[in-house]
Short mmCIF file of N, CA, C and O and ligand atoms in Angstrom, two decimals:
data_model
loop_
_atom_site.label_atom_id
_atom_site.label_comp_id
_atom_site.label_asym_id
_atom_site.label_seq_id
_atom_site.Cartn_x
_atom_site.Cartn_y
_atom_site.Cartn_z
N UNK A 1 -12.28 14.34 2.36
CA UNK A 1 -11.18 12.86 2.60
C UNK A 1 -11.76 11.81 3.71
O UNK A 1 -11.46 12.09 4.24
N UNK A 2 -11.07 10.69 3.60
CA UNK A 2 -11.42 9.73 3.82
C UNK A 2 -9.23 9.61 4.15
O UNK A 2 -8.43 9.08 3.97
N UNK A 3 -8.85 8.39 5.66
CA UNK A 3 -7.88 7.99 6.02
C UNK A 3 -8.31 5.94 5.82
O UNK A 3 -9.04 5.41 6.89
N UNK A 4 -6.94 5.48 5.45
CA UNK A 4 -7.15 3.80 5.75
C UNK A 4 -5.95 3.63 5.26
O UNK A 4 -5.11 4.33 5.17
N UNK A 5 -5.60 2.59 6.25
CA UNK A 5 -4.71 2.16 6.40
C UNK A 5 -5.18 0.40 6.53
O UNK A 5 -5.42 -0.70 6.62
N UNK A 6 -3.54 -0.02 5.65
CA UNK A 6 -3.90 -1.19 4.23
C UNK A 6 -2.35 -2.17 4.85
O UNK A 6 -1.19 -1.38 5.94
N UNK A 7 -2.40 -2.83 5.68
CA UNK A 7 -0.94 -4.16 5.85
C UNK A 7 -0.20 -4.63 4.44
O UNK A 7 -0.87 -4.46 3.55
N UNK A 8 0.51 -3.93 4.73
CA UNK A 8 1.38 -3.77 3.44
C UNK A 8 2.38 -5.55 3.22
O UNK A 8 3.44 -5.68 4.66
N UNK A 9 2.55 -6.67 2.52
CA UNK A 9 3.93 -7.29 2.62
C UNK A 9 5.10 -7.61 2.03
O UNK A 9 4.95 -6.99 1.19
N UNK A 10 5.78 -8.15 2.45
CA UNK A 10 6.70 -8.28 1.63
C UNK A 10 8.49 -7.05 1.14
O UNK A 10 9.23 -7.23 0.28
N UNK A 11 7.80 -6.07 1.86
CA UNK A 11 8.82 -4.77 2.24
C UNK A 11 9.28 -5.13 3.26
O UNK A 11 9.45 -5.45 4.29
N UNK A 12 10.86 -5.03 2.99
CA UNK A 12 12.10 -5.69 3.62
C UNK A 12 13.43 -4.59 4.05
O UNK A 12 14.45 -4.58 4.72
N UNK A 13 13.82 -2.56 2.86
CA UNK A 13 13.87 -2.16 3.39
C UNK A 13 13.25 -0.75 3.34
O UNK A 13 11.79 -1.26 2.12
N UNK A 14 15.00 0.59 2.95
CA UNK A 14 13.67 1.75 2.78
C UNK A 14 13.34 1.43 0.85
O UNK A 14 11.71 2.63 0.34
N UNK A 15 14.06 0.95 0.22
CA UNK A 15 13.63 0.89 -0.97
C UNK A 15 12.47 1.04 -1.27
O UNK A 15 12.06 1.57 -1.93
N UNK A 16 11.84 -0.19 -1.01
CA UNK A 16 10.75 -1.17 -0.79
C UNK A 16 9.50 -0.22 -0.51
O UNK A 16 8.35 -0.23 -0.64
N UNK A 17 9.74 0.21 0.99
CA UNK A 17 8.64 1.16 1.32
C UNK A 17 8.98 2.81 0.68
O UNK A 17 7.74 3.27 0.68
N UNK A 18 9.47 3.88 -0.82
CA UNK A 18 9.54 4.39 -1.14
C UNK A 18 8.93 3.53 -2.22
O UNK A 18 7.94 4.72 -3.05
N UNK A 19 9.24 2.27 -2.79
CA UNK A 19 8.25 1.92 -3.95
C UNK A 19 7.11 1.96 -3.64
O UNK A 19 6.11 2.08 -4.24
N UNK A 20 6.98 1.28 -2.80
CA UNK A 20 5.44 1.85 -1.93
C UNK A 20 4.59 3.17 -2.56
O UNK A 20 3.76 3.12 -2.26
N UNK A 21 5.28 4.00 -1.40
CA UNK A 21 4.64 5.57 -0.97
C UNK A 21 4.73 4.98 -2.71
O UNK A 21 3.93 6.23 -3.36
N UNK A 22 4.95 5.65 -3.62
CA UNK A 22 5.37 5.93 -5.40
C UNK A 22 4.35 5.49 -5.89
O UNK A 22 3.40 5.91 -6.63
N UNK A 23 3.64 4.14 -5.25
CA UNK A 23 2.91 3.02 -6.01
C UNK A 23 1.18 4.17 -6.25
O UNK A 23 0.77 4.31 -6.43
N UNK A 24 1.41 4.44 -4.14
CA UNK A 24 0.08 4.78 -3.30
C UNK A 24 0.33 6.50 -4.19
O UNK A 24 -1.24 6.52 -4.72
N UNK A 25 1.27 6.92 -4.17
CA UNK A 25 1.05 7.93 -4.98
C UNK A 25 0.32 8.89 -5.87
O UNK A 25 0.41 9.51 -6.89
N UNK A 26 1.28 7.59 -6.44
CA UNK A 26 0.05 7.95 -8.80
C UNK A 26 -0.96 7.11 -8.10
O UNK A 26 -1.43 7.63 -9.56
N UNK A 27 -1.89 6.92 -7.17
CA UNK A 27 -2.85 7.32 -7.75
C UNK A 27 -4.29 7.81 -7.63
O UNK A 27 -4.27 9.23 -6.49
N UNK A 28 -4.72 8.22 -8.53
CA UNK A 28 -5.72 9.44 -8.64
C UNK A 28 -6.44 9.13 -7.19
O UNK A 28 -6.89 8.03 -6.71
N UNK A 29 -6.51 10.47 -6.93
CA UNK A 29 -7.24 11.16 -5.80
C UNK A 29 -6.34 10.87 -4.24
O UNK A 29 -6.58 10.85 -3.49
N UNK A 30 -5.00 10.15 -4.20
CA UNK A 30 -4.81 10.17 -3.06
C UNK A 30 -4.12 11.33 -3.26
O UNK A 30 -2.94 12.14 -4.07
N UNK A 31 -3.31 11.96 -1.46
CA UNK A 31 -2.83 13.30 -1.12
C UNK A 31 -2.18 13.49 -0.27
O UNK A 31 -1.18 13.85 -0.07
N UNK A 32 -1.76 11.74 0.16
CA UNK A 32 -0.46 11.59 1.47
C UNK A 32 -0.57 10.14 1.49
O UNK A 32 -1.05 9.56 2.10
N UNK A 33 0.34 9.52 1.69
CA UNK A 33 0.82 8.55 2.40
C UNK A 33 2.19 8.17 3.10
O UNK A 33 3.06 9.26 2.76
N UNK A 34 1.28 7.39 4.05
CA UNK A 34 2.59 7.33 5.26
C UNK A 34 2.71 5.55 5.46
O UNK A 34 1.30 5.16 5.45
N UNK A 35 4.18 5.42 4.99
CA UNK A 35 4.95 3.87 5.03
C UNK A 35 5.87 3.31 5.75
O UNK A 35 6.50 4.05 6.15
N UNK A 36 5.33 2.38 6.57
CA UNK A 36 6.02 2.38 8.18
C UNK A 36 6.61 0.93 7.20
O UNK A 36 6.10 0.25 7.53
N UNK A 37 7.63 0.76 7.30
CA UNK A 37 8.11 -0.97 7.01
C UNK A 37 8.91 -1.40 8.54
O UNK A 37 8.38 -1.91 8.23
N UNK A 38 8.85 -0.85 9.52
CA UNK A 38 8.22 -1.51 10.94
C UNK A 38 7.22 -1.90 11.17
O UNK A 38 7.49 -3.60 11.83
N UNK A 39 6.45 -1.43 10.53
CA UNK A 39 4.85 -1.80 11.38
C UNK A 39 4.09 -2.22 10.40
O UNK A 39 3.28 -3.09 10.19
N UNK A 40 4.52 -1.94 8.70
CA UNK A 40 4.56 -2.83 7.38
C UNK A 40 3.34 -2.37 7.27
O UNK A 40 2.67 -3.15 7.13
N UNK A 41 3.33 -0.90 7.55
CA UNK A 41 1.63 -1.35 6.38
C UNK A 41 1.80 0.05 5.84
O UNK A 41 2.42 1.44 6.10
N UNK A 42 0.66 0.87 5.67
CA UNK A 42 0.89 2.13 4.64
C UNK A 42 -0.51 2.82 5.29
O UNK A 42 -1.92 2.97 5.43
N UNK A 43 -0.44 4.32 5.65
CA UNK A 43 -1.23 4.97 6.15
C UNK A 43 -1.50 6.57 5.10
O UNK A 43 -0.71 6.71 4.92
N UNK A 44 -2.97 6.15 4.58
CA UNK A 44 -2.85 6.51 2.50
C UNK A 44 -4.87 7.57 3.21
O UNK A 44 -5.59 6.92 3.86
N UNK A 45 -4.05 8.47 2.74
CA UNK A 45 -5.60 10.07 3.71
C UNK A 45 -5.25 10.36 1.70
O UNK A 45 -5.26 10.02 0.20
N UNK A 46 -7.03 10.23 1.13
CA UNK A 46 -7.18 9.66 0.03
C UNK A 46 -8.68 11.09 -0.49
O UNK A 46 -9.39 11.14 0.38
N UNK A 47 -8.73 10.67 -0.91
CA UNK A 47 -10.99 11.66 -1.38
C UNK A 47 -11.12 10.47 -2.11
O UNK A 47 -11.22 9.97 -3.11
N UNK A 48 -12.14 10.03 -0.95
CA UNK A 48 -12.73 8.66 -1.57
C UNK A 48 -13.78 9.03 -2.88
O UNK A 48 -14.47 8.04 -3.60
N UNK A 49 -14.18 10.05 -2.72
CA UNK A 49 -14.61 10.33 -4.33
C UNK A 49 -13.76 9.92 -6.20
O UNK A 49 -15.17 9.64 -6.50
N UNK A 50 -12.58 9.70 -5.88
CA UNK A 50 -11.81 10.15 -6.14
C UNK A 50 -10.93 8.13 -7.14
O UNK A 50 -10.56 7.61 -7.29
N UNK A 51 -10.92 7.68 -5.68
CA UNK A 51 -10.35 6.45 -5.36
C UNK A 51 -11.03 5.53 -4.55
O UNK A 51 -12.20 6.05 -3.39
N UNK A 52 -10.79 4.63 -4.29
CA UNK A 52 -11.43 3.89 -3.06
C UNK A 52 -10.33 2.73 -2.66
O UNK A 52 -9.09 2.66 -3.26
N UNK A 53 -9.73 2.10 -1.31
CA UNK A 53 -9.54 1.43 -0.60
C UNK A 53 -9.02 0.19 -1.71
O UNK A 53 -7.56 -0.24 -1.67
N UNK A 54 -10.14 0.02 -2.67
CA UNK A 54 -9.76 -1.71 -3.56
C UNK A 54 -8.63 -1.08 -4.47
O UNK A 54 -7.45 -1.77 -4.76
N UNK A 55 -8.54 0.01 -4.56
CA UNK A 55 -7.11 0.67 -5.54
C UNK A 55 -6.68 1.21 -4.76
O UNK A 55 -5.34 0.53 -5.83
N UNK A 56 -6.52 1.24 -3.92
CA UNK A 56 -4.91 1.29 -3.07
C UNK A 56 -4.26 0.07 -3.91
O UNK A 56 -3.28 -0.55 -3.04
N UNK A 57 -5.25 -1.07 -3.14
CA UNK A 57 -5.05 -2.67 -2.72
C UNK A 57 -4.41 -3.16 -4.06
O UNK A 57 -2.96 -3.39 -4.36
N UNK A 58 -4.90 -1.97 -5.28
CA UNK A 58 -4.35 -2.34 -6.44
C UNK A 58 -3.24 -2.24 -6.67
O UNK A 58 -1.84 -3.23 -7.82
N UNK A 59 -3.14 -1.39 -6.38
CA UNK A 59 -1.72 -0.22 -6.80
C UNK A 59 -0.40 -1.25 -6.21
O UNK A 59 0.63 -0.94 -5.68
N UNK A 60 -0.62 -2.10 -4.89
CA UNK A 60 0.49 -1.65 -3.77
C UNK A 60 0.99 -3.59 -4.44
O UNK A 60 1.59 -3.56 -5.20
N UNK A 61 -0.54 -4.10 -5.56
CA UNK A 61 0.30 -5.69 -4.70
C UNK A 61 0.73 -5.50 -7.15
O UNK A 61 1.43 -6.12 -7.28
N UNK A 62 0.40 -4.56 -8.01
CA UNK A 62 1.24 -4.26 -9.48
C UNK A 62 2.57 -3.01 -8.82
O UNK A 62 3.35 -4.70 -10.07
N UNK A 63 2.83 -2.24 -7.46
CA UNK A 63 4.64 -2.74 -7.06
C UNK A 63 5.07 -3.75 -7.05
O UNK A 63 6.54 -3.56 -6.46
N UNK A 64 4.31 -5.31 -6.60
CA UNK A 64 4.90 -5.77 -6.36
C UNK A 64 4.88 -6.55 -5.23
O UNK A 64 6.22 -7.28 -4.41
N UNK A 65 4.13 -5.83 -3.95
CA UNK A 65 4.00 -6.52 -2.82
C UNK A 65 2.44 -6.97 -1.97
O UNK A 65 2.12 -6.44 -2.86
N UNK A 66 2.94 -7.73 -1.37
CA UNK A 66 1.09 -8.01 -0.75
C UNK A 66 0.71 -7.14 0.35
O UNK A 66 0.82 -6.66 0.69
N UNK A 67 -0.63 -7.79 0.30
CA UNK A 67 -1.87 -7.00 0.64
C UNK A 67 -2.20 -7.05 1.55
O UNK A 67 -3.08 -8.73 1.90
N UNK A 68 -1.94 -6.84 3.05
CA UNK A 68 -3.43 -7.39 4.51
C UNK A 68 -2.75 -8.86 4.62
O UNK A 68 -1.90 -9.19 4.95
N UNK A 69 -2.80 -9.15 6.24
CA UNK A 69 -2.12 -9.91 7.88
C UNK A 69 -2.61 -11.58 6.19
O UNK A 69 -1.86 -12.06 7.02
N UNK A 70 -3.93 -12.03 5.82
CA UNK A 70 -4.37 -12.75 5.25
C UNK A 70 -4.22 -12.85 4.21
O UNK A 70 -5.01 -12.61 3.63
N UNK A 71 -3.05 -12.87 3.46
CA UNK A 71 -2.54 -13.37 2.36
C UNK A 71 -2.98 -15.16 1.88
O UNK A 71 -2.93 -15.88 2.38
N UNK A 72 -2.22 -15.35 0.91
CA UNK A 72 -2.01 -16.72 -0.12
C UNK A 72 -0.68 -17.63 1.31
O UNK A 72 -0.03 -16.54 1.15
N UNK A 73 -0.86 -18.15 2.00
CA UNK A 73 -0.37 -18.66 2.16
C UNK A 73 1.01 -19.64 1.80
O UNK A 73 1.05 -20.25 2.08
N UNK A 74 1.56 -18.51 0.35
CA UNK A 74 2.58 -18.86 0.02
C UNK A 74 3.74 -17.87 0.27
O UNK A 74 3.16 -16.65 -0.28
N UNK A 75 4.00 -17.83 1.59
CA UNK A 75 4.95 -16.37 2.32
C UNK A 75 6.58 -17.05 1.14
O UNK A 75 7.20 -18.25 0.89
N UNK A 76 7.35 -16.28 1.89
CA UNK A 76 9.00 -16.51 1.29
C UNK A 76 9.13 -15.58 0.27
O UNK A 76 10.29 -16.09 -0.15
N UNK A 77 7.85 -15.32 -0.84
CA UNK A 77 8.66 -15.79 -2.06
C UNK A 77 8.97 -14.40 -2.05
O UNK A 77 7.49 -13.75 -3.09
N UNK A 78 9.63 -12.72 -1.41
CA UNK A 78 9.30 -11.79 -1.53
C UNK A 78 9.49 -11.14 -3.30
O UNK A 78 10.99 -11.43 -3.58
N UNK A 79 9.05 -10.98 -4.31
CA UNK A 79 9.65 -10.04 -4.65
C UNK A 79 9.46 -8.43 -4.78
O UNK A 79 9.52 -7.67 -5.95
N UNK A 80 10.28 -8.28 -3.72
CA UNK A 80 10.52 -6.74 -3.68
C UNK A 80 11.86 -6.43 -4.09
O UNK A 80 12.56 -7.45 -5.26
N UNK A 81 12.48 -4.93 -4.08
CA UNK A 81 13.59 -4.71 -4.98
C UNK A 81 14.20 -5.26 -4.55
O UNK A 81 15.40 -5.38 -5.17
N UNK A 82 14.89 -6.23 -3.40
CA UNK A 82 16.39 -6.30 -2.94
C UNK A 82 15.54 -8.43 -3.12
O UNK A 82 17.08 -8.11 -2.57
N UNK A 83 14.50 -8.77 -3.90
CA UNK A 83 14.73 -10.49 -4.44
C UNK A 83 14.62 -10.32 -2.95
O UNK A 83 15.51 -11.75 -2.64
CU1 CU B 101 13.45 -3.52 -0.74
#
């Protein structure tokens, strides 16, 4: 098992963090997810034989959130659950 911590941008409330949690849990190979709204990050435990950090990032993006502290310099267009 591997741990990785991913910066997540665009989360504004508990609904957002649970959206991210669900999206990550849906990735094949993910065994444990802890999303911190206040720290704006996700700690993911995953089976490195089944998935990669890249796939985890894709899952977060597909859920409508941003990944990484250096994202495209167009902010404040949050697409979270509460707009
Ligand atoms: Cu929200």
